PDB file of C-alpha atoms in Angstrom:
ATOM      1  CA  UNK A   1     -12.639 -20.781  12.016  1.00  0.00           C
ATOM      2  CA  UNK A   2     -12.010 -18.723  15.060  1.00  0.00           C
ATOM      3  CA  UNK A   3     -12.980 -15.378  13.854  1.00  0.00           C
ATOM      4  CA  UNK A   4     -16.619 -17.081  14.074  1.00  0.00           C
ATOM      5  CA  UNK A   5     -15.693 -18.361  17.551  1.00  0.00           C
ATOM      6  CA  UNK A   6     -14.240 -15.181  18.718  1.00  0.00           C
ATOM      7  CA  UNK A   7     -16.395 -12.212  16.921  1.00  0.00           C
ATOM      8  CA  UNK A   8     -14.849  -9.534  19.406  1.00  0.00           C
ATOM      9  CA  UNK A   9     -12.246  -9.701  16.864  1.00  0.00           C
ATOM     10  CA  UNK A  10     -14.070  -8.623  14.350  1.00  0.00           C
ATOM     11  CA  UNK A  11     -14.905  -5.406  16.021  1.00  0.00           C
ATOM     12  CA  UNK A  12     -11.021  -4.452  16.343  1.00  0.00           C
ATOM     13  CA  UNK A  13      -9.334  -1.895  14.694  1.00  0.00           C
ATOM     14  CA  UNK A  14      -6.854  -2.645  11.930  1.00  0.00           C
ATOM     15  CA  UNK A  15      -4.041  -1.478  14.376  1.00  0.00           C
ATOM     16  CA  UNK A  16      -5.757  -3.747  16.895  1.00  0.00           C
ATOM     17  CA  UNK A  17      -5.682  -6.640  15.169  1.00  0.00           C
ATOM     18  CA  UNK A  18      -2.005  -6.121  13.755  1.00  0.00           C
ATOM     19  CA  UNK A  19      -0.583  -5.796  17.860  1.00  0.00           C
ATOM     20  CA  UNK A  20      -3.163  -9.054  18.291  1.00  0.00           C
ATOM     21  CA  UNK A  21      -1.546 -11.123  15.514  1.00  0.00           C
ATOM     22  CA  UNK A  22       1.584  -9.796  16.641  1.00  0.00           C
ATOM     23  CA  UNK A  23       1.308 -10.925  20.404  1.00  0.00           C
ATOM     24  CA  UNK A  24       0.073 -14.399  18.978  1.00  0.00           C
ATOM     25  CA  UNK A  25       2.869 -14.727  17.098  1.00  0.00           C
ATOM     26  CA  UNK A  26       5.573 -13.366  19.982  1.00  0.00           C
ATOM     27  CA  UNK A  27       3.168 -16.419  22.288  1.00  0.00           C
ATOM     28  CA  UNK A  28       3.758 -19.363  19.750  1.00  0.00           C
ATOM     29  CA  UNK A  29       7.386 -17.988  19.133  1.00  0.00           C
ATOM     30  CA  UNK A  30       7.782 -18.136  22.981  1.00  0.00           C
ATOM     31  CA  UNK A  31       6.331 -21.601  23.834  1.00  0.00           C
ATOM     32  CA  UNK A  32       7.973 -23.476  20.381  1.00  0.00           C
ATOM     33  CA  UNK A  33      11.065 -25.703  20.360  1.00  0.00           C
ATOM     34  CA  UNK A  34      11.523 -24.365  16.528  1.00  0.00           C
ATOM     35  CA  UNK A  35      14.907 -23.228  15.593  1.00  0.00           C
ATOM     36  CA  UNK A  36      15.681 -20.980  12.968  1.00  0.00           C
ATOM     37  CA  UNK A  37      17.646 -22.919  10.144  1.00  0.00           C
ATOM     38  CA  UNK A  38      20.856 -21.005  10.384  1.00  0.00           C
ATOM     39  CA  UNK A  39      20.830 -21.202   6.458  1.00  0.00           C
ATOM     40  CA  UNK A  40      17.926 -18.662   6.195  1.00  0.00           C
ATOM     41  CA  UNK A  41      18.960 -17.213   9.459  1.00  0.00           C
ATOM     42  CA  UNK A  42      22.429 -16.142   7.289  1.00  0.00           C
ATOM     43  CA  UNK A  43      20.655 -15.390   4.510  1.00  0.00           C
ATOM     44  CA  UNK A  44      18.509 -12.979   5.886  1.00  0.00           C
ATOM     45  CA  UNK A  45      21.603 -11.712   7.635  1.00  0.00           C
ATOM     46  CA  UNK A  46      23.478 -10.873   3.926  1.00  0.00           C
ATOM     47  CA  UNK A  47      20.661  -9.247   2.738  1.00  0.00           C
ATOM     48  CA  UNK A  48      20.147  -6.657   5.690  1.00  0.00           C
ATOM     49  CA  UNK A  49      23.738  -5.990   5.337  1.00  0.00           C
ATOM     50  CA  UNK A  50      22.726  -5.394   1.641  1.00  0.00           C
ATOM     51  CA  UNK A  51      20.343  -3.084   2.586  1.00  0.00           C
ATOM     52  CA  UNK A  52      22.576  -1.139   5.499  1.00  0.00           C
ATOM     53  CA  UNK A  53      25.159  -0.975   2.612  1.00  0.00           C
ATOM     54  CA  UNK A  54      22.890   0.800  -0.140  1.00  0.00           C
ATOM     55  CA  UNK A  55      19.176   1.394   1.319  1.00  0.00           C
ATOM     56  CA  UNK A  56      18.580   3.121  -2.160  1.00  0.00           C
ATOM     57  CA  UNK A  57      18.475  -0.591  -3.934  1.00  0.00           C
ATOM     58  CA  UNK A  58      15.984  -1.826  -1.800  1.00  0.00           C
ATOM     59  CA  UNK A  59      12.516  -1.892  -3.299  1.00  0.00           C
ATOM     60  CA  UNK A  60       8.843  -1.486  -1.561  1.00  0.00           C
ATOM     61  CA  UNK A  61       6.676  -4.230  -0.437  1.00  0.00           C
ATOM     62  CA  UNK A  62       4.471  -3.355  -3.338  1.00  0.00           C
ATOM     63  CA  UNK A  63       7.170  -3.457  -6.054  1.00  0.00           C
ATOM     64  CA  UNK A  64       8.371  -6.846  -4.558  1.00  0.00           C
ATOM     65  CA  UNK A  65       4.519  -8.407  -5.305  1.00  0.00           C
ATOM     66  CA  UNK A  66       4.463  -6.652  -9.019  1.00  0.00           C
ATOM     67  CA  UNK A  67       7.377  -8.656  -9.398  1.00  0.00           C
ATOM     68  CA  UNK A  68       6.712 -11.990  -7.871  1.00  0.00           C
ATOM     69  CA  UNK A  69       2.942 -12.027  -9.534  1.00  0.00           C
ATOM     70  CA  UNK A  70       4.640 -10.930 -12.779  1.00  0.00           C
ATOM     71  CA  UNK A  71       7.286 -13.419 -12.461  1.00  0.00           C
ATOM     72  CA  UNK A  72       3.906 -16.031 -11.637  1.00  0.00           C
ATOM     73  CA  UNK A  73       2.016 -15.153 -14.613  1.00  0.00           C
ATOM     74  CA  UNK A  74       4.796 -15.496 -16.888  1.00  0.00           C
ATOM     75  CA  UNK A  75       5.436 -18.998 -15.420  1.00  0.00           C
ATOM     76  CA  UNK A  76       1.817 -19.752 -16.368  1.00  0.00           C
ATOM     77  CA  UNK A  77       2.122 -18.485 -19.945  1.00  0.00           C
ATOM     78  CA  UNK A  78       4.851 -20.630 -20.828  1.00  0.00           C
TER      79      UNK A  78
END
């Protein structure tokens, strides 16, 4: 794993490693030939315009993974 090749990350701060992953991720973004299916791309599109439109229907990161594990279990239990 890298982490065990690279254990200077391991002494970075939480905020550290969130600007790391986020430079690695602007790097691989930046050298890729991947396109961004314009299906999603729309989609993602509608629902920000959701959200701009009524910001009070939105729901928190944490409700969102109540709701998918709840939605998981249930799928388990049947």
């Amino acid at each position: 794993m890298i982490l065990e090749t690279i254990p200077e990350i391991q002494k970075l701060t939480t905020e550290e490693k969130l600007i790391l992953s986020d430079e690695l991720w602007r790097a691989v973004v930046g050298e890729s030939s991947y396109e961004t299916d314009p299906v999603v791309a729309e989609k993602l599109n509608e629902r920000f315009r959701e959200y701009e439109a009524d910001p009070a229907k939105a729901i928190s990161a944490d409700e969102m993974k109540r709701r998918f594990k709840r939605t998981k279990d249930q799928g388990r239990n049947a």
